[in-house]
mmCIF file of C-alpha atoms in Angstrom:
data_model
loop_
_atom_site.group_PDB
_atom_site.id
_atom_site.type_symbol
_atom_site.label_atom_id
_atom_site.label_comp_id
_atom_site.label_asym_id
_atom_site.label_seq_id
_atom_site.Cartn_x
_atom_site.Cartn_y
_atom_site.Cartn_z
ATOM 1 C CA UNK A 26 -125.204 -98.613 254.932
ATOM 2 C CA UNK A 27 -122.208 -100.805 255.798
ATOM 3 C CA UNK A 28 -119.420 -99.362 257.802
ATOM 4 C CA UNK A 29 -116.383 -98.554 255.572
ATOM 5 C CA UNK A 30 -113.538 -100.911 256.393
ATOM 6 C CA UNK A 31 -109.898 -101.117 255.468
ATOM 7 C CA UNK A 32 -109.478 -103.726 252.704
ATOM 8 C CA UNK A 33 -106.360 -105.339 254.085
ATOM 9 C CA UNK A 34 -108.049 -106.127 257.362
ATOM 10 C CA UNK A 35 -111.198 -107.479 255.797
ATOM 11 C CA UNK A 36 -111.016 -111.076 256.903
ATOM 12 C CA UNK A 37 -113.240 -112.199 254.001
ATOM 13 C CA UNK A 38 -110.930 -111.052 251.185
ATOM 14 C CA UNK A 39 -107.662 -110.502 253.009
ATOM 15 C CA UNK A 40 -105.835 -113.521 251.597
ATOM 16 C CA UNK A 41 -106.963 -112.784 248.041
ATOM 17 C CA UNK A 42 -105.668 -109.239 247.756
ATOM 18 C CA UNK A 43 -102.081 -108.129 247.231
ATOM 19 C CA UNK A 44 -101.079 -104.500 247.280
ATOM 20 C CA UNK A 45 -98.252 -103.617 244.917
ATOM 21 C CA UNK A 46 -97.155 -101.110 242.332
ATOM 22 C CA UNK A 47 -98.509 -101.764 238.868
ATOM 23 C CA UNK A 48 -94.964 -101.786 237.448
ATOM 24 C CA UNK A 49 -93.860 -104.384 239.964
ATOM 25 C CA UNK A 50 -96.702 -106.700 238.986
ATOM 26 C CA UNK A 51 -96.077 -106.177 235.279
ATOM 27 C CA UNK A 52 -92.349 -106.737 235.651
ATOM 28 C CA UNK A 53 -92.949 -109.864 237.698
ATOM 29 C CA UNK A 54 -95.041 -111.233 234.839
ATOM 30 C CA UNK A 55 -92.472 -110.220 232.218
ATOM 31 C CA UNK A 56 -89.401 -111.562 233.928
ATOM 32 C CA UNK A 57 -90.769 -114.979 234.823
ATOM 33 C CA UNK A 58 -91.975 -115.766 231.350
ATOM 34 C CA UNK A 59 -89.226 -114.645 228.985
ATOM 35 C CA UNK A 60 -89.690 -116.457 225.710
ATOM 36 C CA UNK A 61 -86.298 -116.605 224.001
ATOM 37 C CA UNK A 62 -85.549 -116.138 220.336
ATOM 38 C CA UNK A 63 -82.696 -118.635 219.873
ATOM 39 C CA UNK A 64 -80.466 -116.666 217.500
ATOM 40 C CA UNK A 65 -77.948 -119.513 217.275
ATOM 41 C CA UNK A 66 -75.130 -118.625 214.885
ATOM 42 C CA UNK A 67 -72.145 -120.688 216.010
ATOM 43 C CA UNK A 68 -70.879 -122.990 218.762
ATOM 44 C CA UNK A 69 -72.581 -120.905 221.490
ATOM 45 C CA UNK A 70 -75.831 -122.301 220.142
ATOM 46 C CA UNK A 71 -74.731 -125.766 221.299
ATOM 47 C CA UNK A 72 -74.397 -124.440 224.852
ATOM 48 C CA UNK A 73 -77.725 -122.682 224.432
ATOM 49 C CA UNK A 74 -79.281 -126.047 223.566
ATOM 50 C CA UNK A 75 -77.615 -127.608 226.591
ATOM 51 C CA UNK A 76 -79.033 -124.808 228.744
ATOM 52 C CA UNK A 77 -82.493 -125.655 227.474
ATOM 53 C CA UNK A 78 -82.052 -129.387 228.024
ATOM 54 C CA UNK A 79 -82.781 -131.310 231.200
ATOM 55 C CA UNK A 80 -79.454 -131.076 233.054
ATOM 56 C CA UNK A 81 -79.472 -127.274 233.232
ATOM 57 C CA UNK A 82 -83.155 -126.737 232.475
ATOM 58 C CA UNK A 83 -83.786 -123.107 231.629
ATOM 59 C CA UNK A 84 -87.469 -123.851 232.425
ATOM 60 C CA UNK A 85 -86.613 -123.249 236.090
ATOM 61 C CA UNK A 86 -86.427 -119.572 235.151
ATOM 62 C CA UNK A 87 -89.499 -119.510 232.950
ATOM 63 C CA UNK A 88 -87.568 -119.179 229.709
ATOM 64 C CA UNK A 89 -88.018 -122.621 228.219
ATOM 65 C CA UNK A 90 -90.351 -121.625 225.396
ATOM 66 C CA UNK A 91 -87.885 -121.191 222.540
ATOM 67 C CA UNK A 92 -89.836 -119.720 219.685
ATOM 68 C CA UNK A 93 -88.615 -119.780 216.121
ATOM 69 C CA UNK A 94 -90.921 -116.972 215.149
ATOM 70 C CA UNK A 95 -89.688 -113.583 216.358
ATOM 71 C CA UNK A 96 -93.308 -112.484 216.704
ATOM 72 C CA UNK A 97 -93.705 -114.671 219.786
ATOM 73 C CA UNK A 98 -90.430 -113.766 221.506
ATOM 74 C CA UNK A 99 -89.407 -111.511 224.366
ATOM 75 C CA UNK A 100 -85.654 -111.936 224.545
ATOM 76 C CA UNK A 101 -83.236 -112.521 221.705
ATOM 77 C CA UNK A 102 -80.266 -114.638 222.745
ATOM 78 C CA UNK A 103 -77.571 -113.858 220.182
ATOM 79 C CA UNK A 104 -75.488 -117.004 220.495
ATOM 80 C CA UNK A 105 -72.473 -116.957 218.233
ATOM 81 C CA UNK A 106 -70.403 -115.118 215.672
ATOM 82 C CA UNK A 107 -72.330 -112.430 213.829
ATOM 83 C CA UNK A 108 -70.845 -112.061 210.366
ATOM 84 C CA UNK A 109 -71.523 -108.961 208.327
ATOM 85 C CA UNK A 110 -73.485 -111.153 205.940
ATOM 86 C CA UNK A 111 -75.814 -112.175 208.796
ATOM 87 C CA UNK A 112 -75.848 -108.839 210.645
ATOM 88 C CA UNK A 113 -78.763 -107.161 208.933
ATOM 89 C CA UNK A 114 -80.784 -110.385 209.059
ATOM 90 C CA UNK A 115 -80.307 -110.477 212.847
ATOM 91 C CA UNK A 116 -81.401 -106.862 213.026
ATOM 92 C CA UNK A 117 -84.465 -107.579 210.921
ATOM 93 C CA UNK A 118 -85.463 -110.475 213.178
ATOM 94 C CA UNK A 119 -85.004 -108.242 216.219
ATOM 95 C CA UNK A 120 -87.239 -105.607 214.655
ATOM 96 C CA UNK A 121 -89.941 -108.237 214.116
ATOM 97 C CA UNK A 122 -90.100 -109.004 217.845
ATOM 98 C CA UNK A 123 -92.931 -107.252 219.684
ATOM 99 C CA UNK A 124 -92.236 -104.767 222.485
ATOM 100 C CA UNK A 125 -91.151 -105.081 225.218
ATOM 101 C CA UNK A 126 -88.025 -106.937 224.122
ATOM 102 C CA UNK A 127 -84.554 -107.596 225.418
ATOM 103 C CA UNK A 128 -81.246 -108.871 224.041
ATOM 104 C CA UNK A 129 -78.646 -111.137 225.593
ATOM 105 C CA UNK A 130 -75.275 -111.175 223.828
ATOM 106 C CA UNK A 131 -74.033 -114.677 224.579
ATOM 107 C CA UNK A 132 -70.301 -115.273 224.393
ATOM 108 C CA UNK A 133 -67.240 -113.387 223.231
ATOM 109 C CA UNK A 134 -68.184 -113.213 219.534
ATOM 110 C CA UNK A 135 -71.655 -111.770 219.985
ATOM 111 C CA UNK A 136 -70.315 -109.306 222.563
ATOM 112 C CA UNK A 137 -67.159 -108.059 220.838
ATOM 113 C CA UNK A 138 -66.373 -110.118 217.753
ATOM 114 C CA UNK A 139 -64.257 -112.364 219.979
ATOM 115 C CA UNK A 140 -61.221 -113.914 218.388
ATOM 116 C CA UNK A 141 -62.431 -112.938 214.922
ATOM 117 C CA UNK A 142 -60.693 -109.625 214.323
ATOM 118 C CA UNK A 143 -61.427 -110.017 210.685
ATOM 119 C CA UNK A 144 -62.966 -108.365 207.663
ATOM 120 C CA UNK A 145 -65.969 -110.673 207.786
ATOM 121 C CA UNK A 146 -67.175 -110.374 211.397
ATOM 122 C CA UNK A 147 -69.250 -107.670 213.062
ATOM 123 C CA UNK A 148 -67.333 -106.536 216.151
ATOM 124 C CA UNK A 149 -70.179 -106.988 218.623
ATOM 125 C CA UNK A 150 -73.930 -107.139 218.063
ATOM 126 C CA UNK A 151 -74.262 -103.998 220.220
ATOM 127 C CA UNK A 152 -73.322 -102.038 217.099
ATOM 128 C CA UNK A 153 -76.786 -102.888 215.772
ATOM 129 C CA UNK A 154 -78.997 -103.863 218.726
ATOM 130 C CA UNK A 155 -79.429 -102.506 222.269
ATOM 131 C CA UNK A 156 -77.860 -105.292 224.348
ATOM 132 C CA UNK A 157 -79.119 -105.728 227.923
ATOM 133 C CA UNK A 158 -76.798 -108.436 229.213
ATOM 134 C CA UNK A 159 -73.399 -109.614 227.993
ATOM 135 C CA UNK A 160 -72.358 -113.153 228.908
ATOM 136 C CA UNK A 161 -68.614 -113.783 228.805
ATOM 137 C CA UNK A 162 -67.063 -117.060 227.747
ATOM 138 C CA UNK A 163 -66.031 -118.852 224.594
ATOM 139 C CA UNK A 164 -68.508 -120.433 224.632
ATOM 140 C CA UNK A 165 -70.060 -119.652 228.035
ATOM 141 C CA UNK A 166 -71.093 -122.635 230.129
ATOM 142 C CA UNK A 167 -74.853 -123.098 230.555
ATOM 143 C CA UNK A 168 -74.546 -121.855 234.147
ATOM 144 C CA UNK A 169 -73.120 -118.591 232.799
ATOM 145 C CA UNK A 170 -76.055 -118.154 230.454
ATOM 146 C CA UNK A 171 -78.451 -118.873 233.332
ATOM 147 C CA UNK A 172 -76.619 -116.272 235.413
ATOM 148 C CA UNK A 173 -77.034 -113.851 232.506
ATOM 149 C CA UNK A 174 -80.733 -114.638 232.356
ATOM 150 C CA UNK A 175 -81.068 -113.991 236.094
ATOM 151 C CA UNK A 176 -79.211 -110.719 235.619
ATOM 152 C CA UNK A 177 -81.741 -109.791 232.947
ATOM 153 C CA UNK A 178 -84.608 -110.693 235.302
ATOM 154 C CA UNK A 179 -83.059 -108.418 237.901
ATOM 155 C CA UNK A 180 -82.836 -105.657 235.340
ATOM 156 C CA UNK A 181 -86.428 -106.144 234.239
ATOM 157 C CA UNK A 182 -87.736 -105.968 237.816
ATOM 158 C CA UNK A 183 -86.328 -102.446 238.094
ATOM 159 C CA UNK A 184 -87.858 -101.198 234.847
ATOM 160 C CA UNK A 185 -90.626 -98.601 234.622
ATOM 161 C CA UNK A 186 -92.574 -100.805 232.263
ATOM 162 C CA UNK A 187 -95.916 -99.035 232.306
ATOM 163 C CA UNK A 188 -94.391 -95.637 231.617
ATOM 164 C CA UNK A 189 -92.228 -97.108 228.828
ATOM 165 C CA UNK A 190 -95.040 -98.946 227.136
ATOM 166 C CA UNK A 191 -97.965 -96.553 227.579
ATOM 167 C CA UNK A 192 -96.490 -93.064 227.900
ATOM 168 C CA UNK A 193 -99.727 -91.442 226.664
ATOM 169 C CA UNK A 194 -101.766 -93.112 229.437
ATOM 170 C CA UNK A 195 -99.244 -92.015 232.063
ATOM 171 C CA UNK A 196 -99.406 -88.455 230.753
ATOM 172 C CA UNK A 197 -103.190 -88.373 230.899
ATOM 173 C CA UNK A 198 -103.169 -89.849 234.371
ATOM 174 C CA UNK A 199 -100.613 -87.334 235.605
ATOM 175 C CA UNK A 200 -102.524 -84.450 234.024
ATOM 176 C CA UNK A 201 -105.637 -85.545 235.866
ATOM 177 C CA UNK A 202 -103.872 -85.539 239.230
ATOM 178 C CA UNK A 203 -104.592 -82.493 241.373
ATOM 179 C CA UNK B 20 -53.372 -150.088 186.296
ATOM 180 C CA UNK B 21 -51.275 -148.865 189.170
ATOM 181 C CA UNK B 22 -50.582 -145.284 190.086
ATOM 182 C CA UNK B 23 -47.105 -145.463 188.500
ATOM 183 C CA UNK B 24 -48.525 -146.808 185.261
ATOM 184 C CA UNK B 25 -51.164 -144.092 185.190
ATOM 185 C CA UNK B 26 -48.583 -141.348 185.633
ATOM 186 C CA UNK B 27 -46.311 -142.913 183.030
ATOM 187 C CA UNK B 28 -49.207 -143.024 180.590
ATOM 188 C CA UNK B 29 -49.936 -139.356 181.307
ATOM 189 C CA UNK B 30 -46.340 -138.394 180.647
ATOM 190 C CA UNK B 31 -46.283 -140.467 177.459
ATOM 191 C CA UNK B 32 -49.429 -138.860 176.041
ATOM 192 C CA UNK B 33 -49.075 -135.301 177.237
ATOM 193 C CA UNK B 34 -45.414 -135.159 178.205
ATOM 194 C CA UNK B 35 -44.547 -132.143 176.061
ATOM 195 C CA UNK B 36 -47.278 -130.129 177.785
ATOM 196 C CA UNK B 37 -46.026 -130.730 181.302
ATOM 197 C CA UNK B 38 -43.771 -127.878 182.376
ATOM 198 C CA UNK B 39 -42.480 -129.356 185.577
ATOM 199 C CA UNK B 40 -42.811 -132.448 187.698
ATOM 200 C CA UNK B 41 -42.021 -132.696 191.390
ATOM 201 C CA UNK B 42 -42.286 -135.624 193.753
ATOM 202 C CA UNK B 43 -42.359 -135.264 197.475
ATOM 203 C CA UNK B 44 -43.103 -138.113 199.867
ATOM 204 C CA UNK B 45 -44.993 -140.037 197.225
ATOM 205 C CA UNK B 46 -47.051 -137.052 196.064
ATOM 206 C CA UNK B 47 -46.735 -136.153 192.411
ATOM 207 C CA UNK B 48 -47.235 -132.570 191.248
ATOM 208 C CA UNK B 49 -47.358 -131.497 187.625
ATOM 209 C CA UNK B 50 -47.127 -127.880 186.568
ATOM 210 C CA UNK B 51 -49.107 -127.385 183.383
ATOM 211 C CA UNK B 52 -49.915 -124.457 181.085
ATOM 212 C CA UNK B 53 -53.297 -122.852 181.741
ATOM 213 C CA UNK B 54 -54.204 -123.302 178.061
ATOM 214 C CA UNK B 55 -53.966 -127.117 178.328
ATOM 215 C CA UNK B 56 -55.911 -127.463 181.566
ATOM 216 C CA UNK B 57 -59.115 -128.896 180.124
ATOM 217 C CA UNK B 58 -57.336 -131.352 177.858
ATOM 218 C CA UNK B 59 -55.198 -132.687 180.707
ATOM 219 C CA UNK B 60 -58.121 -132.698 183.147
ATOM 220 C CA UNK B 61 -60.255 -134.750 180.759
ATOM 221 C CA UNK B 62 -57.392 -137.166 180.158
ATOM 222 C CA UNK B 63 -56.875 -137.578 183.915
ATOM 223 C CA UNK B 64 -60.523 -138.312 184.507
ATOM 224 C CA UNK B 65 -61.342 -140.506 181.509
ATOM 225 C CA UNK B 66 -58.089 -142.364 180.834
ATOM 226 C CA UNK B 67 -56.424 -142.414 184.233
ATOM 227 C CA UNK B 68 -59.549 -142.743 186.444
ATOM 228 C CA UNK B 69 -58.892 -139.659 188.541
ATOM 229 C CA UNK B 70 -62.605 -139.396 189.123
ATOM 230 C CA UNK B 71 -62.586 -137.362 192.310
ATOM 231 C CA UNK B 72 -61.610 -133.687 192.500
ATOM 232 C CA UNK B 73 -60.811 -133.176 196.177
ATOM 233 C CA UNK B 74 -60.202 -129.453 196.123
ATOM 234 C CA UNK B 75 -59.173 -126.447 194.108
ATOM 235 C CA UNK B 76 -57.150 -123.749 195.833
ATOM 236 C CA UNK B 77 -55.447 -120.597 194.705
ATOM 237 C CA UNK B 78 -52.295 -118.826 195.798
ATOM 238 C CA UNK B 79 -51.471 -115.143 195.514
ATOM 239 C CA UNK B 80 -47.709 -114.679 194.986
ATOM 240 C CA UNK B 81 -48.282 -110.932 195.069
ATOM 241 C CA UNK B 82 -44.971 -109.676 193.665
ATOM 242 C CA UNK B 83 -44.215 -112.514 191.254
ATOM 243 C CA UNK B 84 -45.339 -112.735 187.682
ATOM 244 C CA UNK B 85 -47.583 -114.543 186.824
ATOM 245 C CA UNK B 86 -49.210 -113.557 190.052
ATOM 246 C CA UNK B 87 -51.749 -116.295 190.794
ATOM 247 C CA UNK B 88 -51.361 -120.028 191.063
ATOM 248 C CA UNK B 89 -54.239 -122.505 191.012
ATOM 249 C CA UNK B 90 -53.863 -125.973 192.476
ATOM 250 C CA UNK B 91 -56.090 -128.935 191.593
ATOM 251 C CA UNK B 92 -56.049 -131.884 193.987
ATOM 252 C CA UNK B 93 -57.152 -135.068 192.257
ATOM 253 C CA UNK B 94 -57.815 -138.495 193.683
ATOM 254 C CA UNK B 95 -58.534 -141.789 192.031
ATOM 255 C CA UNK B 96 -60.851 -144.006 194.019
ATOM 256 C CA UNK B 97 -59.931 -147.135 192.058
ATOM 257 C CA UNK B 98 -56.153 -146.523 192.176
ATOM 258 C CA UNK B 99 -56.118 -145.007 195.653
ATOM 259 C CA UNK B 100 -53.725 -142.396 194.274
ATOM 260 C CA UNK B 101 -53.371 -138.648 194.540
ATOM 261 C CA UNK B 102 -52.303 -136.274 191.789
ATOM 262 C CA UNK B 103 -51.757 -132.544 191.981
ATOM 263 C CA UNK B 104 -51.949 -130.179 189.026
ATOM 264 C CA UNK B 105 -50.680 -126.607 189.273
ATOM 265 C CA UNK B 106 -50.946 -123.755 186.859
ATOM 266 C CA UNK B 107 -50.085 -120.069 186.867
ATOM 267 C CA UNK B 108 -52.381 -117.192 185.893
ATOM 268 C CA UNK B 109 -51.267 -113.628 185.440
ATOM 269 C CA UNK B 110 -53.336 -110.796 186.852
ATOM 270 C CA UNK B 111 -53.710 -109.361 183.358
ATOM 271 C CA UNK B 112 -55.203 -112.606 182.003
ATOM 272 C CA UNK B 113 -57.277 -112.992 185.150
ATOM 273 C CA UNK B 114 -59.154 -116.084 184.022
ATOM 274 C CA UNK B 115 -58.807 -119.836 183.511
ATOM 275 C CA UNK B 116 -61.041 -122.389 181.820
ATOM 276 C CA UNK B 117 -63.615 -123.997 184.075
ATOM 277 C CA UNK B 118 -63.474 -127.703 184.908
ATOM 278 C CA UNK B 119 -66.975 -127.686 186.392
ATOM 279 C CA UNK B 120 -68.318 -129.760 183.498
ATOM 280 C CA UNK B 121 -65.548 -132.337 184.016
ATOM 281 C CA UNK B 122 -65.915 -132.585 187.811
ATOM 282 C CA UNK B 123 -69.225 -130.992 188.909
ATOM 283 C CA UNK B 124 -67.816 -130.352 192.381
ATOM 284 C CA UNK B 125 -65.572 -127.714 190.817
ATOM 285 C CA UNK B 126 -68.594 -125.449 190.481
ATOM 286 C CA UNK B 127 -68.502 -124.177 194.063
ATOM 287 C CA UNK B 128 -64.721 -124.397 194.410
ATOM 288 C CA UNK B 129 -64.342 -122.088 191.434
ATOM 289 C CA UNK B 130 -66.970 -119.734 192.817
ATOM 290 C CA UNK B 131 -65.022 -119.568 196.073
ATOM 291 C CA UNK B 132 -61.778 -118.763 194.254
ATOM 292 C CA UNK B 133 -63.577 -116.080 192.280
ATOM 293 C CA UNK B 134 -65.048 -114.683 195.504
ATOM 294 C CA UNK B 135 -61.826 -114.643 197.493
ATOM 295 C CA UNK B 136 -59.163 -113.992 194.820
ATOM 296 C CA UNK B 137 -61.027 -112.477 191.895
ATOM 297 C CA UNK B 138 -59.863 -115.036 189.331
ATOM 298 C CA UNK B 139 -62.567 -115.670 186.740
ATOM 299 C CA UNK B 140 -63.418 -119.051 185.211
ATOM 300 C CA UNK B 141 -64.351 -119.057 181.531
ATOM 301 C CA UNK B 142 -67.376 -121.214 180.770
ATOM 302 C CA UNK B 143 -68.519 -121.484 184.393
ATOM 303 C CA UNK B 144 -72.327 -121.882 184.450
ATOM 304 C CA UNK B 145 -72.974 -119.653 187.469
ATOM 305 C CA UNK B 146 -69.991 -117.531 188.471
ATOM 306 C CA UNK B 147 -71.375 -115.586 191.435
ATOM 307 C CA UNK B 148 -69.846 -114.832 194.798
ATOM 308 C CA UNK B 149 -70.392 -117.674 197.242
ATOM 309 C CA UNK B 150 -69.295 -116.450 200.705
ATOM 310 C CA UNK B 151 -69.490 -112.678 200.406
ATOM 311 C CA UNK B 152 -72.556 -111.024 198.952
ATOM 312 C CA UNK B 153 -73.204 -109.654 195.467
ATOM 313 C CA UNK B 154 -71.903 -106.116 195.330
ATOM 314 C CA UNK B 155 -69.077 -106.560 197.852
ATOM 315 C CA UNK B 156 -66.291 -104.644 196.134
ATOM 316 C CA UNK B 157 -63.131 -106.438 197.342
ATOM 317 C CA UNK B 158 -61.371 -109.796 197.056
ATOM 318 C CA UNK B 159 -60.413 -110.520 200.660
ATOM 319 C CA UNK B 160 -57.709 -113.163 200.225
ATOM 320 C CA UNK B 161 -55.550 -111.046 197.919
ATOM 321 C CA UNK B 162 -52.324 -109.984 199.560
ATOM 322 C CA UNK B 163 -53.046 -106.265 199.287
ATOM 323 C CA UNK B 164 -56.320 -106.627 201.201
ATOM 324 C CA UNK B 165 -55.718 -105.616 204.828
ATOM 325 C CA UNK B 166 -56.473 -108.069 207.618
ATOM 326 C CA UNK B 167 -58.772 -105.578 209.329
ATOM 327 C CA UNK B 168 -60.901 -105.243 206.203
ATOM 328 C CA UNK B 169 -62.196 -102.184 204.377
ATOM 329 C CA UNK B 170 -65.466 -100.307 204.805
ATOM 330 C CA UNK B 171 -68.176 -101.025 202.268
ATOM 331 C CA UNK B 172 -71.929 -100.819 202.018
ATOM 332 C CA UNK B 173 -74.582 -102.491 199.908
ATOM 333 C CA UNK B 174 -77.869 -100.938 201.102
ATOM 334 C CA UNK B 175 -80.284 -103.423 202.729
ATOM 335 C CA UNK B 176 -77.885 -106.311 202.124
ATOM 336 C CA UNK B 177 -74.775 -105.852 204.224
ATOM 337 C CA UNK B 178 -72.153 -103.388 205.329
ATOM 338 C CA UNK B 179 -68.585 -103.823 206.560
ATOM 339 C CA UNK B 180 -66.314 -101.708 208.716
ATOM 340 C CA UNK B 181 -62.585 -101.828 209.321
ATOM 341 C CA UNK B 182 -61.903 -103.861 212.461
ATOM 342 C CA UNK B 183 -59.949 -102.226 215.291
ATOM 343 C CA UNK B 184 -56.848 -104.388 215.645
ATOM 344 C CA UNK B 185 -55.861 -102.891 219.035
ATOM 345 C CA UNK B 186 -52.129 -103.186 218.458
ATOM 346 C CA UNK B 187 -52.428 -106.407 216.444
ATOM 347 C CA UNK B 188 -52.289 -108.399 214.256
ATOM 348 C CA UNK B 189 -51.576 -111.089 216.838
ATOM 349 C CA UNK B 190 -49.165 -113.492 215.228
ATOM 350 C CA UNK B 191 -46.899 -116.315 216.266
ATOM 351 C CA UNK B 192 -43.211 -116.414 215.479
ATOM 352 C CA UNK B 193 -41.625 -119.563 214.050
ATOM 353 C CA UNK B 194 -39.199 -120.726 216.690
ATOM 354 C CA UNK B 195 -38.118 -123.706 218.736
ATOM 355 C CA UNK B 196 -38.364 -121.639 221.912
ATOM 356 C CA UNK B 197 -40.829 -122.295 224.713
ATOM 357 C CA UNK B 198 -44.563 -121.963 224.271
ATOM 358 C CA UNK B 199 -44.404 -118.656 226.135
ATOM 359 C CA UNK B 200 -42.161 -117.144 223.440
ATOM 360 C CA UNK B 201 -44.073 -118.664 220.568
ATOM 361 C CA UNK B 202 -47.551 -117.624 221.612
ATOM 362 C CA UNK B 203 -49.408 -115.042 219.513
ATOM 363 C CA UNK B 204 -48.571 -111.457 220.433
ATOM 364 C CA UNK B 205 -49.227 -108.071 218.889
ATOM 365 C CA UNK B 206 -46.557 -107.779 216.209
ATOM 366 C CA UNK B 207 -47.497 -105.022 213.780
ATOM 367 C CA UNK B 208 -45.582 -105.342 210.497
ATOM 368 C CA UNK B 209 -42.364 -103.307 210.444
ATOM 369 C CA UNK B 210 -42.920 -100.936 207.564
#
């Protein structure tokens, strides 16, 4: 019978094993591959396109895969003025995104209604969706959107993903603990 | 035919139907009765070659009677000339004849006026709202409609809420003063 040895000091597998919390690993996967839903509604969408293009290159942060089907998206970037006519459509698209999902409100209009204090404009998408990051600017420069994306990555790395996504598994596991 | 000849021909044929004529910096404006709109519009297009309807707009002179004014901006490609037709509509009448069969572009312009001002167009092929949604209960460009809007709800289509104006509306003041004095500030109407 072989002598029991500590895994980390096993020279044969040492470099192939990483010890971490499950949440940390899951979050690391989530945050470095955020597929955006480009909810472009106004001029912010132009800056969103610039952010995706080569000069600013959102691919450096793993978020280059803009998907036009909400079913393949992780983060909705609400870029532009949300009119009341569009509001419920935006909400419907958000509801079609699979969990886990996040929302970036890009620019003044998506965050607060911006300069449109008017009968036709929803005064901030946070009245309908849970916004994770607000990006200021009218429109924000691509660097600002990238900063917002990094902020979101920071937020994701602190999340208790496993507990949020599989509460029943966590409960069973905790019940089984002595 | 020059622009002057075209206008002279219009006045010769339909002179008794023109209520008023104004000229300002080479722009001619005729005020016409709403009842004669189609006749005059057809004459302008067929006889005078005003083949292009640039725009139709409407004005709400809230306290005056008749309350609404509709403005037709015509252009003749061959003459290179503009012509403006104006007519008044009372709130009680509430409708004008359509010109969408004369200039097809009028279709959407008239829908927009119906949507924003609530003026109907008799004979329009498809008079639905164009910017707001079916079921929205207000006409937002009427003077009595507040800037901040009014709450409404059409289930599963759209809802609206009144906008917090936070001390606004933010308006400029006509003045020759410096930009600092002219810039938009919260100036609630003195009631």
